[in-house]
Amino acid sequence: MRKREYLPLIICWGFYFLLCIAFINYVGDNYNRKKSVLAERKQQIGVELETATLSPEELEENFSEAATEEEDTSLAEVDNEEINQLIQTVLQAMADGDAKTLRLFDAYPKTYDDEESLKRGAEMIEEYKNVKNYFKKGLFTDTYFIFTTADMKIKGCETLAPSMLEFYVVKKEDGKFIIDTTPTDDMDVAVSNYMVKMQNENDVLQLVETVNQSFAIACQNDKNLKKIVTGQS
């Protein structure tokens, strides 16, 4: 697909950028804490290996969090009802401009400090329909990169606009899943690099391509939609 064919979707995303963070990042402080713990574990394992006191089972347990690179990272549809409900709740709150709800389900509530901008963005969107969530595993246990496709119902337009959103989902200490919109600048470089790696894997790029094509077709079939999301006649 030529670059100009991506432009409508990119511009569409711009309209609700303040509602849906382009990508949901992992909390930097939480990551650094885990990385420090993992480093200590590795050091401990190294010492214990010299004295041959760790069994293979104990070694496997200590490195469980670092084994993600050996796991299947293929894009798959989310079958966890709690995560699906979380994304549905967040999407509805974004469409409603509901900062209070978004703060409840975000590890970084400061994202929604500018409530007026949130409400202005919500003025365009009625709801998200036909939501489907796909995931790739994060660096740590119970962390996931979520790639959500949805048909966006824009106010004043009957044609649905295919769109794609990205979230980072983590499990809290109480066992509940939440999203995390910590700014990229606050992320550890390892997490940032892993995020980029996931975004550029073939199955994710194919999903983006599919959404782009669907959006382009929708704009071709409905000039009003194209005008609303691009400002072009």
Short mmCIF file of C-alpha atoms in Angstrom, two decimals, residues 7-222:
data_model
loop_
_atom_site.label_atom_id
_atom_site.label_comp_id
_atom_site.label_asym_id
_atom_site.label_seq_id
_atom_site.Cartn_x
_atom_site.Cartn_y
_atom_site.Cartn_z
CA LEU A 7 -2.77 9.02 5.66
CA PRO A 8 -6.55 8.89 6.32
CA LEU A 9 -6.17 6.42 9.17
CA ILE A 10 -3.24 8.31 10.65
CA ILE A 11 -5.25 11.53 10.60
CA CYS A 12 -8.26 9.73 12.04
CA TRP A 13 -6.15 8.56 14.95
CA GLY A 14 -5.12 12.14 15.53
CA PHE A 15 -8.68 13.18 16.32
CA TYR A 16 -8.88 10.93 19.33
CA PHE A 17 -5.22 10.74 20.24
CA LEU A 18 -5.95 12.28 23.61
CA LEU A 19 -8.55 9.58 24.23
CA CYS A 20 -6.54 6.52 23.33
CA ILE A 21 -2.83 6.56 23.99
CA ALA A 22 -1.12 5.29 20.85
CA PHE A 23 0.52 2.68 22.86
CA ILE A 24 0.12 1.70 26.51
CA ASN A 25 3.47 1.45 28.16
CA TYR A 26 4.66 -0.35 31.25
CA VAL A 27 5.28 1.62 34.45
CA GLY A 28 8.96 2.57 34.58
CA ASP A 29 9.28 2.36 38.34
CA ASN A 30 7.61 -1.04 38.47
CA TYR A 31 9.85 -2.30 35.70
CA ASN A 32 13.01 -1.04 37.37
CA ARG A 33 11.96 -2.75 40.58
CA LYS A 34 11.44 -6.04 38.80
CA LYS A 35 14.66 -5.67 36.85
CA SER A 36 16.56 -5.10 40.10
CA VAL A 37 14.96 -8.18 41.64
CA LEU A 38 15.81 -10.25 38.58
CA ALA A 39 19.42 -9.06 38.64
CA GLU A 40 19.71 -10.07 42.27
CA ARG A 41 18.25 -13.48 41.43
CA LYS A 42 20.74 -13.98 38.61
CA GLN A 43 23.62 -13.03 40.89
CA GLN A 44 22.37 -15.38 43.56
CA ILE A 45 21.97 -18.18 41.05
CA GLY A 46 25.52 -17.63 39.82
CA VAL A 47 26.92 -18.00 43.31
CA GLU A 48 24.81 -21.02 44.09
CA LEU A 49 25.74 -22.72 40.84
CA GLU A 50 29.38 -22.61 41.92
CA THR A 51 28.46 -24.56 45.01
CA ALA A 52 26.02 -26.80 43.12
CA THR A 53 23.19 -26.14 45.55
CA LEU A 54 20.43 -25.25 43.05
CA SER A 55 18.41 -27.98 41.42
CA PRO A 56 17.25 -27.63 37.78
CA GLU A 57 13.72 -27.03 39.05
CA GLU A 58 14.89 -24.13 41.23
CA LEU A 59 16.83 -22.62 38.35
CA GLU A 60 13.74 -22.76 36.14
CA GLU A 61 11.66 -21.06 38.81
CA ASN A 62 14.17 -18.24 39.30
CA PHE A 63 14.33 -17.47 35.62
CA SER A 64 10.59 -17.79 34.93
CA GLU A 65 10.16 -14.05 34.34
CA ALA A 66 13.08 -13.91 31.91
CA ALA A 67 11.87 -16.76 29.72
CA THR A 68 9.51 -14.78 27.51
CA GLU A 69 11.92 -14.82 24.57
CA GLU A 70 11.54 -18.58 24.44
CA GLU A 71 7.74 -18.42 24.51
CA ASP A 72 5.35 -18.15 21.60
CA THR A 73 4.88 -14.46 20.76
CA SER A 74 2.39 -14.95 17.94
CA LEU A 75 -0.56 -12.54 17.82
CA ALA A 76 -3.62 -14.29 19.22
CA GLU A 77 -7.16 -13.28 20.09
CA VAL A 78 -7.72 -12.52 23.78
CA ASP A 79 -9.82 -15.19 25.49
CA ASN A 80 -9.57 -13.70 28.98
CA GLU A 81 -12.98 -12.25 29.80
CA GLU A 82 -11.60 -9.87 32.43
CA ILE A 83 -9.20 -8.29 29.92
CA ASN A 84 -11.90 -8.07 27.26
CA GLN A 85 -14.22 -6.37 29.73
CA LEU A 86 -11.43 -4.00 30.79
CA ILE A 87 -10.88 -2.87 27.21
CA GLN A 88 -14.62 -2.47 26.66
CA THR A 89 -14.89 -0.32 29.79
CA VAL A 90 -11.95 1.84 28.75
CA LEU A 91 -13.30 2.33 25.23
CA GLN A 92 -16.71 3.34 26.55
CA ALA A 93 -15.12 5.76 29.01
CA MET A 94 -13.08 7.31 26.19
CA ALA A 95 -16.20 7.70 24.06
CA ASP A 96 -17.97 9.31 27.04
CA GLY A 97 -15.05 11.53 27.98
CA ASP A 98 -15.24 9.96 31.43
CA ALA A 99 -11.92 10.86 33.07
CA LYS A 100 -13.00 9.50 36.46
CA THR A 101 -13.52 5.98 35.13
CA LEU A 102 -10.34 6.08 33.07
CA ARG A 103 -8.30 7.01 36.14
CA LEU A 104 -9.75 4.03 38.02
CA PHE A 105 -8.54 1.61 35.36
CA ASP A 106 -5.15 3.15 34.57
CA ALA A 107 -1.85 2.72 36.40
CA TYR A 108 -0.96 6.26 35.29
CA PRO A 109 -4.05 8.41 36.06
CA LYS A 110 -2.20 11.66 35.24
CA THR A 111 -2.90 10.86 31.59
CA TYR A 112 -6.39 12.26 32.09
CA ASP A 113 -5.54 15.51 33.92
CA ASP A 114 -6.68 17.55 30.92
CA GLU A 115 -10.35 16.68 31.19
CA GLU A 116 -11.46 19.40 28.79
CA SER A 117 -9.38 17.94 25.96
CA LEU A 118 -10.75 14.52 26.79
CA LYS A 119 -14.31 15.81 26.56
CA ARG A 120 -13.64 17.65 23.30
CA GLY A 121 -12.32 14.48 21.73
CA ALA A 122 -15.31 12.51 23.02
CA GLU A 123 -17.65 14.94 21.26
CA MET A 124 -16.74 13.23 17.99
CA ILE A 125 -17.29 9.64 19.06
CA GLU A 126 -20.52 7.89 19.98
CA GLU A 127 -19.17 4.42 20.61
CA TYR A 128 -16.86 1.64 19.50
CA LYS A 129 -18.52 -1.37 17.87
CA ASN A 130 -17.35 -4.83 16.80
CA VAL A 131 -14.45 -4.77 19.24
CA LYS A 132 -11.82 -7.50 18.91
CA ASN A 133 -8.74 -7.77 21.09
CA TYR A 134 -5.48 -9.46 20.15
CA PHE A 135 -2.44 -9.83 22.35
CA LYS A 136 1.25 -10.49 22.62
CA LYS A 137 2.87 -11.35 25.92
CA GLY A 138 4.85 -8.67 27.72
CA LEU A 139 8.25 -8.97 29.36
CA PHE A 140 6.81 -10.15 32.65
CA THR A 141 4.17 -12.56 33.87
CA ASP A 142 0.61 -11.23 33.50
CA THR A 143 1.59 -8.31 31.28
CA TYR A 144 0.25 -8.03 27.74
CA PHE A 145 0.39 -5.83 24.69
CA ILE A 146 -3.19 -5.55 23.47
CA PHE A 147 -4.00 -4.63 19.86
CA THR A 148 -7.66 -3.68 19.59
CA THR A 149 -9.60 -3.35 16.36
CA ALA A 150 -12.98 -1.62 16.46
CA ASP A 151 -15.46 0.17 14.24
CA MET A 152 -15.73 3.73 15.49
CA LYS A 153 -19.17 5.38 15.31
CA ILE A 154 -18.53 9.06 14.65
CA LYS A 155 -21.28 11.53 15.46
CA GLY A 156 -22.94 12.82 12.31
CA CYS A 157 -21.81 9.90 10.17
CA GLU A 158 -23.61 6.61 9.62
CA THR A 159 -20.62 4.76 8.17
CA LEU A 160 -18.44 3.12 10.81
CA ALA A 161 -14.74 3.99 10.74
CA PRO A 162 -12.41 0.98 11.19
CA SER A 163 -9.74 1.83 13.73
CA MET A 164 -6.99 0.25 15.77
CA LEU A 165 -5.88 1.05 19.31
CA GLU A 166 -3.01 -0.28 21.37
CA PHE A 167 -2.97 -0.86 25.12
CA TYR A 168 -0.56 -2.18 27.68
CA VAL A 169 -2.30 -4.31 30.30
CA VAL A 170 -0.77 -5.32 33.63
CA LYS A 171 -2.05 -7.22 36.64
CA LYS A 172 -2.09 -5.38 39.96
CA GLU A 173 -1.12 -6.91 43.27
CA ASP A 174 -4.81 -7.46 44.05
CA GLY A 175 -5.13 -9.63 40.93
CA LYS A 176 -7.09 -7.10 38.86
CA PHE A 177 -6.00 -6.09 35.35
CA ILE A 178 -5.57 -2.42 34.44
CA ILE A 179 -4.13 -0.50 31.51
CA ASP A 180 -0.93 1.50 31.82
CA THR A 181 -0.40 4.76 29.93
CA THR A 182 2.94 5.73 31.45
CA PRO A 183 4.69 8.11 28.99
CA THR A 184 7.33 6.62 26.73
CA ASP A 185 10.00 8.93 28.14
CA ASP A 186 9.54 7.31 31.54
CA MET A 187 9.96 3.77 30.26
CA ASP A 188 13.05 1.68 30.70
CA VAL A 189 14.89 1.28 27.39
CA ALA A 190 14.46 -2.51 27.50
CA VAL A 191 10.69 -2.18 27.68
CA SER A 192 10.70 0.44 24.93
CA ASN A 193 12.76 -1.78 22.65
CA TYR A 194 10.50 -4.75 23.34
CA MET A 195 7.46 -2.64 22.54
CA VAL A 196 8.93 -1.61 19.19
CA LYS A 197 9.81 -5.22 18.46
CA MET A 198 6.22 -6.32 19.06
CA GLN A 199 4.82 -3.48 16.92
CA ASN A 200 7.00 -4.41 13.99
CA GLU A 201 6.42 -8.14 13.91
CA ASN A 202 4.75 -9.36 10.74
CA ASP A 203 1.44 -10.41 12.26
CA VAL A 204 0.92 -7.00 13.87
CA LEU A 205 1.90 -5.19 10.67
CA GLN A 206 -0.58 -7.35 8.78
CA LEU A 207 -3.32 -6.41 11.21
CA VAL A 208 -2.49 -2.71 10.74
CA GLU A 209 -2.58 -3.20 6.97
CA THR A 210 -6.00 -4.83 7.18
CA VAL A 211 -7.42 -1.96 9.26
CA ASN A 212 -5.89 0.62 6.91
CA GLN A 213 -7.46 -1.05 3.90
CA SER A 214 -10.86 -1.24 5.59
CA PHE A 215 -10.65 2.41 6.56
CA ALA A 216 -9.69 3.48 3.05
CA ILE A 217 -12.64 1.56 1.60
CA ALA A 218 -15.01 3.14 4.12
CA CYS A 219 -13.81 6.61 3.12
CA GLN A 220 -14.20 5.79 -0.57
CA ASN A 221 -17.77 4.65 0.01
CA ASP A 222 -18.75 7.56 2.24
#
